[in-house]
CSV table of C-alpha atoms in Angstrom, one decimal:
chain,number,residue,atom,x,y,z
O,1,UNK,CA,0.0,0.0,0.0
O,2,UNK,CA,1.7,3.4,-0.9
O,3,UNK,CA,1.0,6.2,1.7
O,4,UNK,CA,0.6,10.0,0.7
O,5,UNK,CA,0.9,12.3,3.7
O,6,UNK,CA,0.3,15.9,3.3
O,7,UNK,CA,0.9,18.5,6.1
O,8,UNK,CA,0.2,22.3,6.2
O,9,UNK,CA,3.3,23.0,4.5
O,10,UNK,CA,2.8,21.5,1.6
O,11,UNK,CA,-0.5,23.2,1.4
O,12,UNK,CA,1.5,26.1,1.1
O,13,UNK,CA,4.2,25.2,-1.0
O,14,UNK,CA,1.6,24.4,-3.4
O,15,UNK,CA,-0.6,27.6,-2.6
O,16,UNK,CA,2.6,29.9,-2.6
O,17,UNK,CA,4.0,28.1,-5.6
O,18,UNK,CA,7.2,27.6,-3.2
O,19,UNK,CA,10.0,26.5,-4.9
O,20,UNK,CA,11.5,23.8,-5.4
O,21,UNK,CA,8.9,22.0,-3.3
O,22,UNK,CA,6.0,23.2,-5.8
O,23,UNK,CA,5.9,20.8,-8.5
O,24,UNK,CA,6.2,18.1,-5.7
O,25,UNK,CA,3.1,19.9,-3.9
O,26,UNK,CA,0.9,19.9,-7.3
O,27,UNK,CA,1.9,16.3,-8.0
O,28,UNK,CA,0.3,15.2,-4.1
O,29,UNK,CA,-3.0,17.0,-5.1
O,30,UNK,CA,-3.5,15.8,-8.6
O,31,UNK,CA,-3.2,12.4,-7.0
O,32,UNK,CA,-6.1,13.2,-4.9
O,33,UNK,CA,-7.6,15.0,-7.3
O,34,UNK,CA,-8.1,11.6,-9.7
O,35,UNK,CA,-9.1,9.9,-6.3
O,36,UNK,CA,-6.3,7.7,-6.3
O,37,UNK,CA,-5.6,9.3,-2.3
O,38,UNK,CA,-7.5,5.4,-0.5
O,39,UNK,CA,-8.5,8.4,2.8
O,40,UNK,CA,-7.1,11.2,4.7
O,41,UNK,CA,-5.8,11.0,8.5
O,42,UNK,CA,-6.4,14.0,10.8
O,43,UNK,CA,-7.3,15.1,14.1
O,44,UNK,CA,-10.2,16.6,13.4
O,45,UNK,CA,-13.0,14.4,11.2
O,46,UNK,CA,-15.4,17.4,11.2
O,47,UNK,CA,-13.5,18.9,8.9
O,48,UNK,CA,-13.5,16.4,6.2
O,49,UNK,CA,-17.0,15.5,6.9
O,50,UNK,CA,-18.3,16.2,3.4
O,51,UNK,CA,-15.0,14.7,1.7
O,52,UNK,CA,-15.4,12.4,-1.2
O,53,UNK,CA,-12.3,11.0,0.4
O,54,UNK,CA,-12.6,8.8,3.1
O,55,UNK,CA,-11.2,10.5,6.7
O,56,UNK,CA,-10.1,9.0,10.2
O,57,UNK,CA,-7.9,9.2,13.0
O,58,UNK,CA,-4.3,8.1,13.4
O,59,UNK,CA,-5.6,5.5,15.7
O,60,UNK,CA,-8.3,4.7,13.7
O,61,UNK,CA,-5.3,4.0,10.5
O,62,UNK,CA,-3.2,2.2,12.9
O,63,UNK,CA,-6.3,-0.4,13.9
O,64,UNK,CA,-6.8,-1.3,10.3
């Protein structure tokens, strides 16, 4: 199983256009963007309520 993990900084290296990390940044959200991302793992699941993608907790990940 390959794992994508995105953090606030890649947000903004993709937001900012940061180089070099940019093109990296815009490659992680096309992934998602063709729903190839399985689910996301946060804190907070009320965020992501709403997602097409599938969300849960570290703990919930590490159960599976």
């Amino acid at each position: 199983m390959n794992k994508l993990f995105i953090d606030t900084n890649i947000v903004l290296d993709l937001l900012g256009q940061r180089a070099p990390f940019y093109q990296d940044a815009a490659k992680l959200f096309s992934l998602a963007d063709r729903k190839e991302v399985k689910s996301i793992i946060t804190r907070n699941l009320r965020d992501f309520k709403t997602s097409a993608i599938p969300a849960m907790t570290a703990g919930q990940y590490l159960q599976k």
